[in-house]
């Protein structure tokens, strides 16, 4: 019995040890799974050159995307909007099958002091609605006589509080101490955790901590935004979409079956339609720069279009007062005057002219008005000249216009008024055309051949097109037509790379930003050499570096240094 008991105890002991090892193995496995899930959480890192800005400055940014973005050329919209959703500046960018992108906003001099929302938007591939991928808050302060009480962000939840360390980043400086105006040579070295060199993209900002902390809680400006399932790259569109809404004069949503949009720069029509809620998504080509787009419904002229991304903004963070901000803004204003005195800019940008592909069409009939004797008005002109276009008075209705279809098998007037394009502006109002001073008209082009109307203009040209060029300085377009013209920012202007500020020996070198680069890349040794000039200020400075390699591994690096002489 005792022997039996002894054998049972031995087996029990062995079993318990085995069970214990299994439990430990399971816990380690679970831990590994949890850790892997935590590491696999996709996010966007936003590296800004500064934590806040004053009017007239440039906001430079670099975005680092998850590696899942790399197979796609996504069209993303970047915008600075206030709490009411009104845009201060916006543009699109294409990710270009890369996991990083960079750009800038130019802050207008007239911008008010507001904590703006910097939002990153994608377009859902299925329903073409806008999807908010990320949002950070950026304070912008007016230093041009704005006397209101300025507040700073008391907290910035998206600021990275610890370095990301998927890679190892080292900064090699030529010396540990230097003085004002010294030329500083530095090298960034990037390796993996085993010490092997890594080819990576990186952005670098160097800032004056003493100046920036006068108007911010901290000088850091690297943010991390986690992504949810709906933010996955596979669910986002690669085409540029402009979103908005159509309503009638009573504010009721209008379902438009054919909504035409005209770009006078390209001389081209684009088409979309709105759903029962009046919402539409207009797909346009990859145009660069700014455009004026005019919207017109195929059937009705009494409709109102609004452009609206229809997104919900985060609640503004809490704010607090900081007495030194007034002094900072006074110094900022003085700094602008110093640069103005030396006929220079602190952070110059030279935009490159975009390529314009305007469509030049040959009309069916052209009239160069200088070739004709003077007529009193267009109605008399088109009644005297043999032409398919007629402009006639109809009593209280004023004037009506019609285009004749001269095709042999049809030979009848098109239904409805032709579309008028006057110096790139659209209208169907015949009274507006009649009132254009005939002596100010240079040319009139008529398009009435049915096949060309369908091919070159689409449904909006079904009643003919009258294209008028004038010498008028300003066109007094009917109000209902003018209300549907909008400035739209498409792909950001390309800029001249490597611009530097040339300073004389007597010109002060002051300011919060010493250095910024957004599109650097390490060499095959995993290094990136660069140099910068130390400013005239003494105190503490901050170097921030964001890195991402071709496999999506990321790292951030910070180093403070002091200048005492």
PDB file of N, CA and C in Angstrom, residues 195-264:
ATOM      1  N   UNK A 195      22.117  45.228 -35.924  1.00  0.00           N
ATOM      2  CA  UNK A 195      23.224  46.104 -36.282  1.00  0.00           C
ATOM      3  C   UNK A 195      23.533  46.167 -37.764  1.00  0.00           C
ATOM      4  N   UNK A 196      22.691  45.587 -38.619  1.00  0.00           N
ATOM      5  CA  UNK A 196      22.926  45.639 -40.053  1.00  0.00           C
ATOM      6  C   UNK A 196      22.385  46.944 -40.628  1.00  0.00           C
ATOM      7  N   UNK A 197      23.123  47.595 -41.557  1.00  0.00           N
ATOM      8  CA  UNK A 197      22.655  48.853 -42.154  1.00  0.00           C
ATOM      9  C   UNK A 197      21.320  48.667 -42.861  1.00  0.00           C
ATOM     10  N   UNK A 198      20.507  49.702 -42.817  1.00  0.00           N
ATOM     11  CA  UNK A 198      19.160  49.648 -43.380  1.00  0.00           C
ATOM     12  C   UNK A 198      18.963  50.828 -44.327  1.00  0.00           C
ATOM     13  N   UNK A 199      18.406  50.551 -45.488  1.00  0.00           N
ATOM     14  CA  UNK A 199      17.992  51.613 -46.407  1.00  0.00           C
ATOM     15  C   UNK A 199      16.626  52.108 -45.962  1.00  0.00           C
ATOM     16  N   UNK A 200      16.533  53.401 -45.686  1.00  0.00           N
ATOM     17  CA  UNK A 200      15.298  53.925 -45.107  1.00  0.00           C
ATOM     18  C   UNK A 200      15.056  55.362 -45.567  1.00  0.00           C
ATOM     19  N   UNK A 201      13.796  55.751 -45.517  1.00  0.00           N
ATOM     20  CA  UNK A 201      13.413  57.153 -45.726  1.00  0.00           C
ATOM     21  C   UNK A 201      13.351  57.835 -44.368  1.00  0.00           C
ATOM     22  N   UNK A 202      13.707  59.110 -44.337  1.00  0.00           N
ATOM     23  CA  UNK A 202      13.695  59.809 -43.057  1.00  0.00           C
ATOM     24  C   UNK A 202      13.394  61.290 -43.234  1.00  0.00           C
ATOM     25  N   UNK A 203      12.910  61.890 -42.170  1.00  0.00           N
ATOM     26  CA  UNK A 203      12.688  63.337 -42.090  1.00  0.00           C
ATOM     27  C   UNK A 203      13.368  63.839 -40.825  1.00  0.00           C
ATOM     28  N   UNK A 204      13.902  65.061 -40.900  1.00  0.00           N
ATOM     29  CA  UNK A 204      14.678  65.626 -39.792  1.00  0.00           C
ATOM     30  C   UNK A 204      14.212  67.054 -39.540  1.00  0.00           C
ATOM     31  N   UNK A 205      13.955  67.367 -38.298  1.00  0.00           N
ATOM     32  CA  UNK A 205      13.666  68.749 -37.905  1.00  0.00           C
ATOM     33  C   UNK A 205      14.570  69.138 -36.745  1.00  0.00           C
ATOM     34  N   UNK A 206      15.079  70.365 -36.806  1.00  0.00           N
ATOM     35  CA  UNK A 206      15.906  70.905 -35.730  1.00  0.00           C
ATOM     36  C   UNK A 206      15.288  72.230 -35.308  1.00  0.00           C
ATOM     37  N   UNK A 207      15.001  72.359 -33.997  1.00  0.00           N
ATOM     38  CA  UNK A 207      14.182  73.472 -33.507  1.00  0.00           C
ATOM     39  C   UNK A 207      14.788  74.097 -32.265  1.00  0.00           C
ATOM     40  N   UNK A 208      14.455  75.363 -32.079  1.00  0.00           N
ATOM     41  CA  UNK A 208      14.877  76.110 -30.895  1.00  0.00           C
ATOM     42  C   UNK A 208      13.848  75.876 -29.791  1.00  0.00           C
ATOM     43  N   UNK A 209      14.197  75.061 -28.822  1.00  0.00           N
ATOM     44  CA  UNK A 209      13.257  74.700 -27.749  1.00  0.00           C
ATOM     45  C   UNK A 209      12.858  75.925 -26.934  1.00  0.00           C
ATOM     46  N   UNK A 210      13.830  76.768 -26.637  1.00  0.00           N
ATOM     47  CA  UNK A 210      13.537  77.940 -25.817  1.00  0.00           C
ATOM     48  C   UNK A 210      12.488  78.840 -26.431  1.00  0.00           C
ATOM     49  N   UNK A 211      12.550  79.018 -27.754  1.00  0.00           N
ATOM     50  CA  UNK A 211      11.543  79.838 -28.420  1.00  0.00           C
ATOM     51  C   UNK A 211      10.192  79.139 -28.490  1.00  0.00           C
ATOM     52  N   UNK A 212      10.179  77.880 -28.890  1.00  0.00           N
ATOM     53  CA  UNK A 212       8.923  77.180 -29.112  1.00  0.00           C
ATOM     54  C   UNK A 212       8.150  76.943 -27.820  1.00  0.00           C
ATOM     55  N   UNK A 213       8.850  76.732 -26.719  1.00  0.00           N
ATOM     56  CA  UNK A 213       8.138  76.479 -25.464  1.00  0.00           C
ATOM     57  C   UNK A 213       7.557  77.754 -24.865  1.00  0.00           C
ATOM     58  N   UNK A 214       7.797  78.908 -25.516  1.00  0.00           N
ATOM     59  CA  UNK A 214       7.091  80.129 -25.123  1.00  0.00           C
ATOM     60  C   UNK A 214       5.619  80.063 -25.515  1.00  0.00           C
ATOM     61  N   UNK A 215       5.283  79.215 -26.523  1.00  0.00           N
ATOM     62  CA  UNK A 215       3.907  79.164 -27.018  1.00  0.00           C
ATOM     63  C   UNK A 215       3.398  77.734 -27.168  1.00  0.00           C
ATOM     64  N   UNK A 216       4.057  76.770 -26.543  1.00  0.00           N
ATOM     65  CA  UNK A 216       3.617  75.375 -26.602  1.00  0.00           C
ATOM     66  C   UNK A 216       4.059  74.660 -25.340  1.00  0.00           C
ATOM     67  N   UNK A 217       3.358  73.576 -25.015  1.00  0.00           N
ATOM     68  CA  UNK A 217       3.728  72.789 -23.843  1.00  0.00           C
ATOM     69  C   UNK A 217       5.055  72.075 -24.065  1.00  0.00           C
ATOM     70  N   UNK A 218       5.306  71.672 -25.318  1.00  0.00           N
ATOM     71  CA  UNK A 218       6.554  70.987 -25.639  1.00  0.00           C
ATOM     72  C   UNK A 218       6.908  71.272 -27.090  1.00  0.00           C
ATOM     73  N   UNK A 219       8.179  71.091 -27.417  1.00  0.00           N
ATOM     74  CA  UNK A 219       8.665  71.400 -28.762  1.00  0.00           C
ATOM     75  C   UNK A 219       8.494  70.242 -29.729  1.00  0.00           C
ATOM     76  N   UNK A 220       8.143  69.059 -29.221  1.00  0.00           N
ATOM     77  CA  UNK A 220       8.015  67.887 -30.078  1.00  0.00           C
ATOM     78  C   UNK A 220       6.856  68.052 -31.052  1.00  0.00           C
ATOM     79  N   UNK A 221       7.010  67.461 -32.248  1.00  0.00           N
ATOM     80  CA  UNK A 221       5.941  67.585 -33.255  1.00  0.00           C
ATOM     81  C   UNK A 221       5.834  66.326 -34.104  1.00  0.00           C
ATOM     82  N   UNK A 222       6.014  65.167 -33.484  1.00  0.00           N
ATOM     83  CA  UNK A 222       5.813  63.881 -34.153  1.00  0.00           C
ATOM     84  C   UNK A 222       4.573  63.229 -33.544  1.00  0.00           C
ATOM     85  N   UNK A 223       3.613  62.868 -34.403  1.00  0.00           N
ATOM     86  CA  UNK A 223       2.333  62.321 -33.952  1.00  0.00           C
ATOM     87  C   UNK A 223       2.149  60.911 -34.494  1.00  0.00           C
ATOM     88  N   UNK A 224       1.419  60.101 -33.736  1.00  0.00           N
ATOM     89  CA  UNK A 224       1.057  58.757 -34.213  1.00  0.00           C
ATOM     90  C   UNK A 224      -0.455  58.604 -34.176  1.00  0.00           C
ATOM     91  N   UNK A 225      -1.032  58.165 -35.319  1.00  0.00           N
ATOM     92  CA  UNK A 225      -2.471  57.993 -35.444  1.00  0.00           C
ATOM     93  C   UNK A 225      -2.773  56.527 -35.745  1.00  0.00           C
ATOM     94  N   UNK A 226      -3.429  55.778 -34.834  1.00  0.00           N
ATOM     95  CA  UNK A 226      -3.788  54.389 -35.128  1.00  0.00           C
ATOM     96  C   UNK A 226      -4.884  54.312 -36.187  1.00  0.00           C
ATOM     97  N   UNK A 227      -4.850  53.251 -37.005  1.00  0.00           N
ATOM     98  CA  UNK A 227      -5.843  53.047 -38.059  1.00  0.00           C
ATOM     99  C   UNK A 227      -6.781  51.909 -37.683  1.00  0.00           C
ATOM    100  N   UNK A 228      -8.044  52.046 -38.088  1.00  0.00           N
ATOM    101  CA  UNK A 228      -9.031  50.996 -37.845  1.00  0.00           C
ATOM    102  C   UNK A 228      -9.213  50.170 -39.116  1.00  0.00           C
ATOM    103  N   UNK A 229     -10.090  49.172 -39.049  1.00  0.00           N
ATOM    104  CA  UNK A 229     -10.280  48.259 -40.175  1.00  0.00           C
ATOM    105  C   UNK A 229     -10.753  48.985 -41.428  1.00  0.00           C
ATOM    106  N   UNK A 230     -11.647  49.967 -41.276  1.00  0.00           N
ATOM    107  CA  UNK A 230     -12.164  50.675 -42.451  1.00  0.00           C
ATOM    108  C   UNK A 230     -11.106  51.559 -43.102  1.00  0.00           C
ATOM    109  N   UNK A 231      -9.995  51.775 -42.394  1.00  0.00           N
ATOM    110  CA  UNK A 231      -8.916  52.607 -42.926  1.00  0.00           C
ATOM    111  C   UNK A 231      -7.909  51.824 -43.748  1.00  0.00           C
ATOM    112  N   UNK A 232      -8.111  50.521 -43.903  1.00  0.00           N
ATOM    113  CA  UNK A 232      -7.143  49.710 -44.629  1.00  0.00           C
ATOM    114  C   UNK A 232      -7.034  50.187 -46.072  1.00  0.00           C
ATOM    115  N   UNK A 233      -5.815  50.155 -46.588  1.00  0.00           N
ATOM    116  CA  UNK A 233      -5.553  50.684 -47.928  1.00  0.00           C
ATOM    117  C   UNK A 233      -6.403  50.000 -48.996  1.00  0.00           C
ATOM    118  N   UNK A 234      -6.655  48.709 -48.825  1.00  0.00           N
ATOM    119  CA  UNK A 234      -7.436  47.966 -49.824  1.00  0.00           C
ATOM    120  C   UNK A 234      -8.857  48.491 -49.955  1.00  0.00           C
ATOM    121  N   UNK A 235      -9.343  49.220 -48.951  1.00  0.00           N
ATOM    122  CA  UNK A 235     -10.705  49.745 -48.969  1.00  0.00           C
ATOM    123  C   UNK A 235     -10.780  51.179 -49.492  1.00  0.00           C
ATOM    124  N   UNK A 236      -9.648  51.749 -49.900  1.00  0.00           N
ATOM    125  CA  UNK A 236      -9.601  53.154 -50.306  1.00  0.00           C
ATOM    126  C   UNK A 236      -9.381  53.290 -51.808  1.00  0.00           C
ATOM    127  N   UNK A 237      -9.890  54.386 -52.368  1.00  0.00           N
ATOM    128  CA  UNK A 237      -9.826  54.621 -53.810  1.00  0.00           C
ATOM    129  C   UNK A 237      -8.492  55.247 -54.208  1.00  0.00           C
ATOM    130  N   UNK A 238      -8.100  55.000 -55.436  1.00  0.00           N
ATOM    131  CA  UNK A 238      -6.870  55.580 -55.979  1.00  0.00           C
ATOM    132  C   UNK A 238      -7.157  56.812 -56.841  1.00  0.00           C
ATOM    133  N   UNK A 239      -8.437  57.090 -57.099  1.00  0.00           N
ATOM    134  CA  UNK A 239      -8.805  58.251 -57.908  1.00  0.00           C
ATOM    135  C   UNK A 239      -9.156  59.443 -57.008  1.00  0.00           C
ATOM    136  N   UNK A 240      -9.026  60.643 -57.558  1.00  0.00           N
ATOM    137  CA  UNK A 240      -9.379  61.866 -56.826  1.00  0.00           C
ATOM    138  C   UNK A 240     -10.876  62.106 -56.953  1.00  0.00           C
ATOM    139  N   UNK A 241     -11.530  62.283 -55.819  1.00  0.00           N
ATOM    140  CA  UNK A 241     -12.965  62.563 -55.803  1.00  0.00           C
ATOM    141  C   UNK A 241     -13.229  63.870 -55.057  1.00  0.00           C
ATOM    142  N   UNK A 242     -14.097  64.700 -55.644  1.00  0.00           N
ATOM    143  CA  UNK A 242     -14.597  65.909 -54.996  1.00  0.00           C
ATOM    144  C   UNK A 242     -16.009  65.606 -54.511  1.00  0.00           C
ATOM    145  N   UNK A 243     -16.264  65.773 -53.221  1.00  0.00           N
ATOM    146  CA  UNK A 243     -17.560  65.428 -52.646  1.00  0.00           C
ATOM    147  C   UNK A 243     -18.386  66.667 -52.339  1.00  0.00           C
ATOM    148  N   UNK A 244     -19.700  66.505 -52.406  1.00  0.00           N
ATOM    149  CA  UNK A 244     -20.579  67.639 -52.108  1.00  0.00           C
ATOM    150  C   UNK A 244     -22.037  67.233 -52.111  1.00  0.00           C
ATOM    151  N   UNK A 245     -22.901  68.257 -52.204  1.00  0.00           N
ATOM    152  CA  UNK A 245     -24.343  68.039 -52.111  1.00  0.00           C
ATOM    153  C   UNK A 245     -25.071  68.998 -53.041  1.00  0.00           C
ATOM    154  N   UNK A 246     -26.227  68.531 -53.571  1.00  0.00           N
ATOM    155  CA  UNK A 246     -27.071  69.349 -54.446  1.00  0.00           C
ATOM    156  C   UNK A 246     -28.427  69.536 -53.774  1.00  0.00           C
ATOM    157  N   UNK A 247     -28.899  70.795 -53.752  1.00  0.00           N
ATOM    158  CA  UNK A 247     -30.205  71.131 -53.185  1.00  0.00           C
ATOM    159  C   UNK A 247     -30.932  72.077 -54.129  1.00  0.00           C
ATOM    160  N   UNK A 248     -32.269  72.117 -53.993  1.00  0.00           N
ATOM    161  CA  UNK A 248     -33.024  73.117 -54.745  1.00  0.00           C
ATOM    162  C   UNK A 248     -33.093  74.412 -53.945  1.00  0.00           C
ATOM    163  N   UNK A 249     -33.817  75.385 -54.453  1.00  0.00           N
ATOM    164  CA  UNK A 249     -33.859  76.700 -53.800  1.00  0.00           C
ATOM    165  C   UNK A 249     -34.520  76.670 -52.434  1.00  0.00           C
ATOM    166  N   UNK A 250     -35.275  75.625 -52.137  1.00  0.00           N
ATOM    167  CA  UNK A 250     -35.930  75.496 -50.834  1.00  0.00           C
ATOM    168  C   UNK A 250     -35.077  74.693 -49.856  1.00  0.00           C
ATOM    169  N   UNK A 251     -33.894  74.312 -50.271  1.00  0.00           N
ATOM    170  CA  UNK A 251     -33.016  73.558 -49.387  1.00  0.00           C
ATOM    171  C   UNK A 251     -33.310  72.077 -49.338  1.00  0.00           C
ATOM    172  N   UNK A 252     -34.104  71.568 -50.296  1.00  0.00           N
ATOM    173  CA  UNK A 252     -34.428  70.154 -50.349  1.00  0.00           C
ATOM    174  C   UNK A 252     -33.392  69.422 -51.188  1.00  0.00           C
ATOM    175  N   UNK A 253     -32.940  68.277 -50.710  1.00  0.00           N
ATOM    176  CA  UNK A 253     -31.951  67.494 -51.441  1.00  0.00           C
ATOM    177  C   UNK A 253     -32.470  67.148 -52.826  1.00  0.00           C
ATOM    178  N   UNK A 254     -31.578  67.216 -53.810  1.00  0.00           N
ATOM    179  CA  UNK A 254     -31.981  66.963 -55.188  1.00  0.00           C
ATOM    180  C   UNK A 254     -31.158  65.818 -55.757  1.00  0.00           C
ATOM    181  N   UNK A 255     -31.880  64.819 -56.311  1.00  0.00           N
ATOM    182  CA  UNK A 255     -31.206  63.704 -56.951  1.00  0.00           C
ATOM    183  C   UNK A 255     -31.007  64.038 -58.420  1.00  0.00           C
ATOM    184  N   UNK A 256     -29.787  64.386 -58.749  1.00  0.00           N
ATOM    185  CA  UNK A 256     -29.451  64.763 -60.121  1.00  0.00           C
ATOM    186  C   UNK A 256     -28.951  63.549 -60.875  1.00  0.00           C
ATOM    187  N   UNK A 257     -29.590  63.247 -62.012  1.00  0.00           N
ATOM    188  CA  UNK A 257     -29.161  62.094 -62.811  1.00  0.00           C
ATOM    189  C   UNK A 257     -27.927  62.428 -63.641  1.00  0.00           C
ATOM    190  N   UNK A 258     -27.789  63.691 -64.025  1.00  0.00           N
ATOM    191  CA  UNK A 258     -26.605  64.128 -64.769  1.00  0.00           C
ATOM    192  C   UNK A 258     -26.172  65.485 -64.218  1.00  0.00           C
ATOM    193  N   UNK A 259     -25.054  65.502 -63.518  1.00  0.00           N
ATOM    194  CA  UNK A 259     -24.492  66.737 -62.990  1.00  0.00           C
ATOM    195  C   UNK A 259     -23.179  66.990 -63.721  1.00  0.00           C
ATOM    196  N   UNK A 260     -23.168  68.063 -64.517  1.00  0.00           N
ATOM    197  CA  UNK A 260     -21.982  68.395 -65.308  1.00  0.00           C
ATOM    198  C   UNK A 260     -21.086  69.352 -64.542  1.00  0.00           C
ATOM    199  N   UNK A 261     -19.783  69.199 -64.713  1.00  0.00           N
ATOM    200  CA  UNK A 261     -18.798  70.056 -64.062  1.00  0.00           C
ATOM    201  C   UNK A 261     -17.787  70.480 -65.123  1.00  0.00           C
ATOM    202  N   UNK A 262     -17.542  71.788 -65.220  1.00  0.00           N
ATOM    203  CA  UNK A 262     -16.669  72.312 -66.275  1.00  0.00           C
ATOM    204  C   UNK A 262     -15.409  72.917 -65.684  1.00  0.00           C
ATOM    205  N   UNK A 263     -14.267  72.526 -66.268  1.00  0.00           N
ATOM    206  CA  UNK A 263     -12.985  73.135 -65.916  1.00  0.00           C
ATOM    207  C   UNK A 263     -12.543  74.002 -67.085  1.00  0.00           C
ATOM    208  N   UNK A 264     -12.597  75.325 -66.957  1.00  0.00           N
ATOM    209  CA  UNK A 264     -12.178  76.189 -68.071  1.00  0.00           C
ATOM    210  C   UNK A 264     -10.695  76.082 -68.382  1.00  0.00           C
TER     211      UNK A 264
END
